[in-house]
Every structure is written in C-alpha cells, then in structure tokens.
Short mmCIF file of C-alpha atoms in Angstrom, two decimals:
data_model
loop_
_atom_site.label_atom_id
_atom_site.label_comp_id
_atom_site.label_asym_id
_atom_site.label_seq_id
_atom_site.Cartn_x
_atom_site.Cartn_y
_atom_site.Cartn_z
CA UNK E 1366 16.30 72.25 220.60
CA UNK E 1367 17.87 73.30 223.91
CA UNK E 1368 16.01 74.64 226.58
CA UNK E 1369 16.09 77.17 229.33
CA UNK E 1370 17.37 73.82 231.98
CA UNK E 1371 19.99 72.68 229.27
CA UNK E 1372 21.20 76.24 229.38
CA UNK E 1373 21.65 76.68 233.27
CA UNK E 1374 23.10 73.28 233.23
CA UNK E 1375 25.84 74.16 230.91
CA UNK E 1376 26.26 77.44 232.69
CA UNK E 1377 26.65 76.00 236.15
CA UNK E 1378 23.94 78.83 237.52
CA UNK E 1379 20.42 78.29 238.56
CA UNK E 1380 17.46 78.83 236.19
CA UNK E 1381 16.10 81.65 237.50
CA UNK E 1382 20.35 83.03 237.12
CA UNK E 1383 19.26 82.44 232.99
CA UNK E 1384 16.23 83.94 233.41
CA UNK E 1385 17.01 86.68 234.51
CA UNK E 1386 20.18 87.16 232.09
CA UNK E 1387 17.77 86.67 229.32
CA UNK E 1388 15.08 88.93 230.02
CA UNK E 1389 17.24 91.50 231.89
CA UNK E 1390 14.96 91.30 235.04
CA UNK E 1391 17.71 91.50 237.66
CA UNK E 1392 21.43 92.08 238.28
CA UNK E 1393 23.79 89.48 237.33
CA UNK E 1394 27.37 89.02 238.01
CA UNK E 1395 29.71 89.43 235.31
CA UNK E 1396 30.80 86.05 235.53
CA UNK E 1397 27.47 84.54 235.97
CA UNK E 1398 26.06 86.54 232.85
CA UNK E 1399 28.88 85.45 230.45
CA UNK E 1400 28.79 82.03 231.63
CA UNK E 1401 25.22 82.19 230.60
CA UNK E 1402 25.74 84.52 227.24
CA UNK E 1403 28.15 81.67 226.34
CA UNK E 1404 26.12 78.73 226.85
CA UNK E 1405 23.42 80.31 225.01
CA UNK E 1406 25.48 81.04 222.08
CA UNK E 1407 26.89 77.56 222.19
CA UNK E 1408 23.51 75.55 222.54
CA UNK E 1409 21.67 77.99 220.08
CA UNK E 1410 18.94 78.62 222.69
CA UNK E 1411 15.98 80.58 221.91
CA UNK E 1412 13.61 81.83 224.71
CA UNK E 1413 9.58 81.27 224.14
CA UNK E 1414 8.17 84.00 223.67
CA UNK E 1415 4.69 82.74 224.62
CA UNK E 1416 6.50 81.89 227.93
CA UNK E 1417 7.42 85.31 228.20
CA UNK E 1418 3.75 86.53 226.97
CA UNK E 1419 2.15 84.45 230.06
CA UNK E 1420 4.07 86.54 232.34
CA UNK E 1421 4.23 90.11 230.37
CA UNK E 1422 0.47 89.63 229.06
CA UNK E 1423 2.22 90.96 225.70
CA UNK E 1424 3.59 89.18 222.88
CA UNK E 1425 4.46 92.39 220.44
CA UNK E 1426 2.72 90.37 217.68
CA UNK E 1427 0.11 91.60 215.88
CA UNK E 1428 -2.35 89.44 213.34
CA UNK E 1429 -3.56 90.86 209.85
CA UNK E 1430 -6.37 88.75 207.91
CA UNK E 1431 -6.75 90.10 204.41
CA UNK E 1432 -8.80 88.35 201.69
CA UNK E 1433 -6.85 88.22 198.26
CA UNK E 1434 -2.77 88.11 198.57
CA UNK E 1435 -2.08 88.15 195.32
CA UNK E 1436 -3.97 91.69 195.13
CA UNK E 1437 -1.42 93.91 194.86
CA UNK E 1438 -3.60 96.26 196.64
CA UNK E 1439 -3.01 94.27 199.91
CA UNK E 1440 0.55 94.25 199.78
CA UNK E 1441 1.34 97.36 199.50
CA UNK E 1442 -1.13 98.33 202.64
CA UNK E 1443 0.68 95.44 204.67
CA UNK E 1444 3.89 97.29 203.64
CA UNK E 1445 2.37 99.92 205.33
CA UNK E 1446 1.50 97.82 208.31
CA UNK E 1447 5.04 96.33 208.52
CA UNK E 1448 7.04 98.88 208.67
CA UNK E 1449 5.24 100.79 211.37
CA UNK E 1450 5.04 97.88 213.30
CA UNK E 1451 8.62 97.22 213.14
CA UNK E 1452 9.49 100.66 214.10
CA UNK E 1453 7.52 99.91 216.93
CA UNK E 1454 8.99 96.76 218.41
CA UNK E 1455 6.13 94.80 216.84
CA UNK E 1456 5.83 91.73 214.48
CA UNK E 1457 2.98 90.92 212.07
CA UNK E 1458 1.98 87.33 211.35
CA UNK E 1459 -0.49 87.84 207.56
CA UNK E 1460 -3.12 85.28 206.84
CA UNK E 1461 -5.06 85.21 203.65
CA UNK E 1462 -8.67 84.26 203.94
CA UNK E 1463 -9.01 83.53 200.12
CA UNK E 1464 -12.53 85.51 200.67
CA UNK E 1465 -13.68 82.54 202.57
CA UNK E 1466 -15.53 83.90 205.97
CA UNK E 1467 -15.41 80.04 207.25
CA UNK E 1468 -11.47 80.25 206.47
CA UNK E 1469 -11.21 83.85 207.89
CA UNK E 1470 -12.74 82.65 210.99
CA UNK E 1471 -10.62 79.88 211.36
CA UNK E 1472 -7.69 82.58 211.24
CA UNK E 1473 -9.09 84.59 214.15
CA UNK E 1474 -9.37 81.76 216.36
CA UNK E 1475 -5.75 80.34 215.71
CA UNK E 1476 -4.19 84.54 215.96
CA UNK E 1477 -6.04 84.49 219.00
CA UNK E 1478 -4.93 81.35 220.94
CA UNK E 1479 -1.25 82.42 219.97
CA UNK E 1480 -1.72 85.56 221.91
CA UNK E 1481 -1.66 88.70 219.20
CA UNK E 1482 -1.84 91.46 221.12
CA UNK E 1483 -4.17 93.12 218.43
CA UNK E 1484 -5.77 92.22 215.00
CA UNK E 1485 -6.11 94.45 211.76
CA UNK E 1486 -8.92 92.89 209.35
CA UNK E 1487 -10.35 93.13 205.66
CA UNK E 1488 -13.84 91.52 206.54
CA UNK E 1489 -15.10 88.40 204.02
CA UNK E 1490 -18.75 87.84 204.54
CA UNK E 1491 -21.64 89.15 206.44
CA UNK E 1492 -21.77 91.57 209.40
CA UNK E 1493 -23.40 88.90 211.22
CA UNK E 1494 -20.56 86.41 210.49
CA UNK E 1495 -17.71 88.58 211.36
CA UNK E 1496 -19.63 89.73 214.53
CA UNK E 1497 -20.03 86.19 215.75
CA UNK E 1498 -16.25 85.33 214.99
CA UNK E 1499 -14.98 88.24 216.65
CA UNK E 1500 -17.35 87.27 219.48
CA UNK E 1501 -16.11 88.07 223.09
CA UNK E 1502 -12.02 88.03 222.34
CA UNK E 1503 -11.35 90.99 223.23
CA UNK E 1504 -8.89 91.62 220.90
CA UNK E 1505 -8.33 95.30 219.90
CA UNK E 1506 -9.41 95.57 216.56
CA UNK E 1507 -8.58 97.68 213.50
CA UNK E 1508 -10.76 97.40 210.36
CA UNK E 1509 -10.02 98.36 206.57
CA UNK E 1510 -11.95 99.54 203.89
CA UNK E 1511 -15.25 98.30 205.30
CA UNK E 1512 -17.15 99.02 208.34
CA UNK E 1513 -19.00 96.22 210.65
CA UNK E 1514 -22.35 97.44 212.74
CA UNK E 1515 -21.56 97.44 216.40
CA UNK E 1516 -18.45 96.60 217.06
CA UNK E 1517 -15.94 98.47 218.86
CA UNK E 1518 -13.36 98.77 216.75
CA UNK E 1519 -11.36 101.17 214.59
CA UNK E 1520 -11.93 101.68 210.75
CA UNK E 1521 -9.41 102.92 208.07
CA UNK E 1522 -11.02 103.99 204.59
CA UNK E 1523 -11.02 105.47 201.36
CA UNK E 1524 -14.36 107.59 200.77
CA UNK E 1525 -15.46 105.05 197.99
CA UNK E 1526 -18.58 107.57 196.96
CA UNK E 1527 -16.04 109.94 196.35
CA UNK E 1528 -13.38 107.77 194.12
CA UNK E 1529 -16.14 107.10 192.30
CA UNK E 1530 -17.58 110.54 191.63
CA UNK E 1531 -14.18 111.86 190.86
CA UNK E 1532 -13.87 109.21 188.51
CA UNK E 1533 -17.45 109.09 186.44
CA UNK E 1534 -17.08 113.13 186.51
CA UNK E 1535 -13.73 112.92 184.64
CA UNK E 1536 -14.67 110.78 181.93
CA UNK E 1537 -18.18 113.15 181.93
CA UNK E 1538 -15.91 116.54 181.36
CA UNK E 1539 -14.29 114.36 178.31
CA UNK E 1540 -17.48 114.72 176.75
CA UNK E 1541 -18.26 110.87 176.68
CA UNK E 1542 -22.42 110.51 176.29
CA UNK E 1543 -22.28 107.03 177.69
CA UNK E 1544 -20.42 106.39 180.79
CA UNK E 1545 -20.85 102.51 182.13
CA UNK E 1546 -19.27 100.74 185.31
CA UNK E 1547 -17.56 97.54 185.79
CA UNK E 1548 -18.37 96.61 189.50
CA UNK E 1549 -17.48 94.52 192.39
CA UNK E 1550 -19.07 91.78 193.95
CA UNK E 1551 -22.71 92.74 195.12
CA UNK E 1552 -23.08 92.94 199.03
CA UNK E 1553 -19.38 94.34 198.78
CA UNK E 1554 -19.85 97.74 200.93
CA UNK E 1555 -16.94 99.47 199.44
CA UNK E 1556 -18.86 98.39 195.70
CA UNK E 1557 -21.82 99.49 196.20
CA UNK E 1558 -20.29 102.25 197.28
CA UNK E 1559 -18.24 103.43 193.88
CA UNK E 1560 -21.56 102.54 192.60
CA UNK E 1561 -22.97 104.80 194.15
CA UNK E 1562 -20.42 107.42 193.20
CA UNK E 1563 -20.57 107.09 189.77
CA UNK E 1564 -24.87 106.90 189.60
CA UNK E 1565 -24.20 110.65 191.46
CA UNK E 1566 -22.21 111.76 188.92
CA UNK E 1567 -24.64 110.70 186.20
CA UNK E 1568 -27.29 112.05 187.85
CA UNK E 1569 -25.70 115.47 188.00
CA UNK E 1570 -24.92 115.95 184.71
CA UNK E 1571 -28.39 114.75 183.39
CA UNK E 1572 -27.11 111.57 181.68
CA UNK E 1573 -29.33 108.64 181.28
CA UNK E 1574 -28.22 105.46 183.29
CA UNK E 1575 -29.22 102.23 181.57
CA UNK E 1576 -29.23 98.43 183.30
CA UNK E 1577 -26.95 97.32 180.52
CA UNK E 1578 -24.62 100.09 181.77
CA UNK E 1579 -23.73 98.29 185.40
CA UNK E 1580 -22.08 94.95 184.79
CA UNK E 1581 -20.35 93.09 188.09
CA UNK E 1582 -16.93 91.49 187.98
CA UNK E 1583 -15.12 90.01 191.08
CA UNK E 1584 -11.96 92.47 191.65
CA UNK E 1585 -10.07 89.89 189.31
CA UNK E 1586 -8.69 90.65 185.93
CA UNK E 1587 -10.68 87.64 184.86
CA UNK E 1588 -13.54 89.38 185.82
CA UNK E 1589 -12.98 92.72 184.41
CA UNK E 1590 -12.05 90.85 181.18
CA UNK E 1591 -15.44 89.13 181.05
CA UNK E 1592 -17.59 92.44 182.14
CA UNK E 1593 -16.11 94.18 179.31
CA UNK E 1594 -16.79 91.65 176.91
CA UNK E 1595 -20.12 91.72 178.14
CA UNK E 1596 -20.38 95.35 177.98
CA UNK E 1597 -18.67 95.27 174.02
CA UNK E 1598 -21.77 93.45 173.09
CA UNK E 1599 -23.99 95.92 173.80
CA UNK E 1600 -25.19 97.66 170.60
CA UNK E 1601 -24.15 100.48 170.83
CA UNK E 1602 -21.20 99.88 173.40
CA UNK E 1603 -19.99 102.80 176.00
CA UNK E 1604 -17.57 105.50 174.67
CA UNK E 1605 -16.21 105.00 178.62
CA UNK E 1606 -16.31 102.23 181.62
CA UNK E 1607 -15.67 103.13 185.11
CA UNK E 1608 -13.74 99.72 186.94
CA UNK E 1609 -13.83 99.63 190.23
CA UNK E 1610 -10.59 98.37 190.76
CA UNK E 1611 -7.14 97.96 188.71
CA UNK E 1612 -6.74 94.53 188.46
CA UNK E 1613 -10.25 94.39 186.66
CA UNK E 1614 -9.72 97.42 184.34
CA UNK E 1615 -6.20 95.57 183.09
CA UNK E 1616 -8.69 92.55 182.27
CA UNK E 1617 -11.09 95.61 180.80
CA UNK E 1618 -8.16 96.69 179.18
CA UNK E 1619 -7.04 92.76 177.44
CA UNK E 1620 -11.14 92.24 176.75
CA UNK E 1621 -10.91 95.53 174.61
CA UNK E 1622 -7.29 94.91 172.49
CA UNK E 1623 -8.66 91.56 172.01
CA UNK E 1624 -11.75 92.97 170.39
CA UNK E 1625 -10.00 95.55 168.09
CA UNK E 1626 -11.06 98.02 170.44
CA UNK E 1627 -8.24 101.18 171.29
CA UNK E 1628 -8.23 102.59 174.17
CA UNK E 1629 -8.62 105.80 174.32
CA UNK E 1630 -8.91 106.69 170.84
CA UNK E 1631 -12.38 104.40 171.30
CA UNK E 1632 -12.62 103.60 174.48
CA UNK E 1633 -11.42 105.54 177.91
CA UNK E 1634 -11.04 103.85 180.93
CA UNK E 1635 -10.93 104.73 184.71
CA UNK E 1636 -9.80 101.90 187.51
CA UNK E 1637 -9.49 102.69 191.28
CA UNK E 1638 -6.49 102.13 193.57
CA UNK E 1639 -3.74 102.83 191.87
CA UNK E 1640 -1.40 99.75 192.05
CA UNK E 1641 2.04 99.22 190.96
CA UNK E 1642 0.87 97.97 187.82
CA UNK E 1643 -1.60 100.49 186.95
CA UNK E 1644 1.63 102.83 185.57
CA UNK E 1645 2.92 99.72 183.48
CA UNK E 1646 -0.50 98.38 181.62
CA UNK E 1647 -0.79 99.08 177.99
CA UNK E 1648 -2.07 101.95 177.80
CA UNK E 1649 -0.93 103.22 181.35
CA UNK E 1650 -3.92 103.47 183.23
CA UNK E 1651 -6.11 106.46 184.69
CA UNK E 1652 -7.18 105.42 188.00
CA UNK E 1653 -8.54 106.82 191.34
CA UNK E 1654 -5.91 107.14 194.09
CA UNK E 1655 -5.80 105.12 197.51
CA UNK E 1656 -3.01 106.21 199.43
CA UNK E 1657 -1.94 102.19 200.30
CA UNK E 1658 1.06 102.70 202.39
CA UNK E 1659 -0.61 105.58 204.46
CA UNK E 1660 -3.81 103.10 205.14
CA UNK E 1661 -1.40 100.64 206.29
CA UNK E 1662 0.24 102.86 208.36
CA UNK E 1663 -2.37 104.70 209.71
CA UNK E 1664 -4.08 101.39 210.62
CA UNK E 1665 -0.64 100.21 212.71
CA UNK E 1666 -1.09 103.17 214.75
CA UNK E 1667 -4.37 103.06 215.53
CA UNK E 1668 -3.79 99.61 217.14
CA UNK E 1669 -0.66 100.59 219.15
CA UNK E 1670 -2.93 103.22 220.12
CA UNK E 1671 -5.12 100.66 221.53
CA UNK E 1672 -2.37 98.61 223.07
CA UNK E 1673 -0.05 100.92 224.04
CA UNK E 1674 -2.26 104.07 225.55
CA UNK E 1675 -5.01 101.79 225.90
CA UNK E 1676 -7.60 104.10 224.13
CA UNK E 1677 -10.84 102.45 224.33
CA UNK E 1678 -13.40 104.98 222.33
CA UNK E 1679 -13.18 103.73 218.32
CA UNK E 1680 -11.28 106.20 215.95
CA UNK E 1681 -13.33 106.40 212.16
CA UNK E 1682 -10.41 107.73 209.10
CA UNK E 1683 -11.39 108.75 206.48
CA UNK E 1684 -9.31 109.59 203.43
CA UNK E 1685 -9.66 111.64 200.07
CA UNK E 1686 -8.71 109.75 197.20
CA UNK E 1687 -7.37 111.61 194.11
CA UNK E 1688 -7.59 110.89 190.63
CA UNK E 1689 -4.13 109.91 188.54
CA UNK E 1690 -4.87 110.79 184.75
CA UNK E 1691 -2.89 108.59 182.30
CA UNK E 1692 -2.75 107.75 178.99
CA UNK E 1693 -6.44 105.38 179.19
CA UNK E 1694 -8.52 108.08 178.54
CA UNK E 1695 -8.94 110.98 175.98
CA UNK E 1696 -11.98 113.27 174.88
CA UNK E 1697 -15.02 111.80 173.05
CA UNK E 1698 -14.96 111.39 169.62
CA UNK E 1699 -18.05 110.71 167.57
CA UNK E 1700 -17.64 107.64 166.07
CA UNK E 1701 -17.62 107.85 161.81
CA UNK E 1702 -21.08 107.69 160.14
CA UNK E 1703 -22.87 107.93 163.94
CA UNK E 1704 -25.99 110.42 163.77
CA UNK E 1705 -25.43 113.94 165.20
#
C-alpha cells in the first residue's frame, strides 16, 4: 500500500506539499495540487485517519456495543444510529457482545485505543462491571434501555413500567380472568421493569397474581417457546400471557400451535417492541410499541451533543410506548363445560 512518501515522490513536491493537498490545510499551486491529485489517483493512496486523529484529536468515528445482533430490535435502533451519524460526518464501527460482560469489555478497550470519539452502549452484566470497564476513559457516553448508577453519561429509554401496564390492562379490558407473563432474564432492569408493569395492572383491577403466573425466558424465541410450554401445563392454563419481548412471544406463539392451542380464539397474546416481524407472525402480533429508529436517533444526537457542543451535564429520555393491537388477541371466552 502506498504511502504519504511514495506519493510526494511520484509527485516531485515535498511531503508536507501532499499534506497539505490532502487535508486542505494550506494553499497549493495548481500545478503542485494536480501533480499530487494525480499521483494519488495513480498509487491508490489512502491517508490514515488515525494519523490525522493524532493531530485533529477527532476521528468522526463513533463505537456502538449492543448485546444480541441477530435481535431485530438492535438493528433497527442502529439504523437509527447510522443514519444520523452519517448525516453528520460520522462513522459507526458495531460490536456485538453476545451478552458476555467479559466480551463487552474487551470491546470498550479495543473502541477506545482506536480513538472513537464517543461510545453508545446496551450494558451486559452488573453495574459494578460496566462501571469498572468504563473506568477513567473518558469517553462520552450514551446508554440504551438501561441505566448504570453513577456514571456520567446519557440514557435513552422506553418507560418499561408503562409498556407493560398498557399491555396487562389491554388484555384485562378483554375480560381475560387470568393474565400471566413471560419474562426476561432476572437482574435485567428493563424486565423487572415490564414486570413490574404488568403486577400494577393486576393489582388495579383486583385480579389475583399467582407464582405459576410469572415464568422467565431469555428474549429468545427458544425461550418464549419453552415458558409457554411451561405455562400450558398449568392446570388450568392462562386465557392471556404478557411476553416481554417479540422474539419470545413468536416462540409463545409456535409453543401454543404446537399444542393445539389458537390464538386468540383460546389464547391472546401481547409482546413488546414491535419488530419487523411482529406484523408477519401467524397470527400478526399485538405488541407494545418502541419507537426503534427514534431511540437510535435520539441516542446519535445526544453524543454529537457531547462531542460537538461539548455538553457535559447528562441528558435522561424518556419515551411513551404505545400499544399496536393485532390479530393475537380477542375478548375472553369461557371455555365449554368451565363453571360460571
């Protein structure tokens, strides 16, 4: 690969004459600057841009660690992310930390010794964890969906408690007796937290909350698939099931055709986030609303806020979801020969 000597060489001008042509930091002759242009084109050159970065202190790259890429969820925030950041001038280099906090760690480290002017995070593992990897970088930091104790940073997120009020309430006003939940992983903030939502919900309307009622998947449709078998076995099962995300109510949704259970005529269903696929599963699926592309965005700015106006006090979004009825769920109807 030709570098900035070979070019100057070809050119018959100094290299400080390329230099400058390159990064537009002086006047050039005519002559000299085509002479260079040409060489350039020629030798396929390519400046470094972490050359440039040691001199501007700015590499208009930005680093985004997220913990499951083949969530759809993610990618359509880091569509989001993208496209504001290429409005901007900015690139994005993705890393997936496979919900690994050792792996996610590793990630920081290696966007940080290649000079990312800012990172945007979905936190794997503890508070304490993420705290220690983020350490003294001083990297301006955006978070999404969860928060982190003490550290100065910006957050992007859903209200969770609200998605899953919104949700348990609507399968409540369907007249279903018996409303369970499919949940995340425990420790998961933004679980607990649509947890939390739907246990308001039952509270409010006076409906009795068993153990058998909360069942934990792992935001997989593997996992939703196996919570709803576990929750079919349950004598008698729920007339409704609150997932707390798609991709496990479309294993909810498999666990229940497989069974010879119909959804809705005996079974409604409510997911959260409203992916792609949600529209497309069989039957199309009622689910709570993130709006994915305006986290995303919403998160980009925020960090060109830090960079670019160099805002130092941390910024806290919040955002209403909504809930999308489909076709998964339908009024309660008393199963034949159950007691009034």
């Amino acid at each position: 690969m030709a570098n900035i000597k070979d070019v100057a060489l070809r050119a018959g001008v100094s290299v400080s004459t390329v230099s400058h042509v390159v990064n537009g930091t002086r006047f050039v002759s005519k002559e000299a600057r085509e002479s260079v242009e040409e060489a350039v084109r020629v030798l396929g050159y390519v400046p470094s841009a972490v050359a440039r970065s040691l001199k501007s202190n700015n590499t208009r790259t930005f680093g985004m660690v997220i913990p499951n890429n083949s969530n759809p969820y993610f990618a359509e925030i880091i569509q989001g992310v993208e496209e504001r950041c290429y409005a901007a001038g900015y690139n994005v280099i993705i890393c997936n930390s496979n919900d690994d906090p050792e792996r996610q760690a590793s990630y920081i480290r290696v966007l940080a010794e290649k000079r990312v002017d800012g990172l945007i995070l979905v936190v794997a593992g503890s508070d304490e964890m993420v705290r220690a990897t983020i350490g003294e970088l001083k990297i301006p930091l955006v978070l999404l969906d969860r928060a982190v104790a003490d550290l100065n940073c910006d957050l992007v997120e859903v209200d969770h408690v609200a998605g899953g009020l919104i949700a348990t309430r609507h399968l409540l006003e369907l007249g279903h007796p018996r409303v369970a939940c499919i949940s995340g992983p425990s420790g998961l903030s933004p679980s607990s937290q649509r947890n939390a939502g739907w246990k308001q919900a039952l509270a409010e309307a006076g409906v009795e909350r068993f153990d058998s009622d909360l069942v934990r998947g792992d935001f997989t449709p593997g996992g939703g698939y196996l919570a709803m078998q576990e929750l079919l076995r349950c004598a008698p099962p729920p007339s409704a099931v609150f997932v707390c995300n798609d991709l496990m109510a479309i294993g909810a949704l498999s666990a229940a055709r497989e069974a010879g259970v119909r959804v809705p005529e005996q079974l409604s269903i409510v997911g959260f986030d409203d992916i792609e696929l949600a529209a497309y599963s069989a039957p199309p699926l009622s689910t709570v609303v993130q709006p994915k592309l305006t986290i995303g965005t919403l998160a980009a700015e925020l960090l060109l806020e830090r960079v670019e106006a160099h805002r130092d006090t941390p910024r806290h979004v919040v955002l209403a979801p909504e809930l999308k009825t489909r076709s998964s769920t339908a009024p309660y109807r008393r199963p034949k020969g159950a007691h009034e």
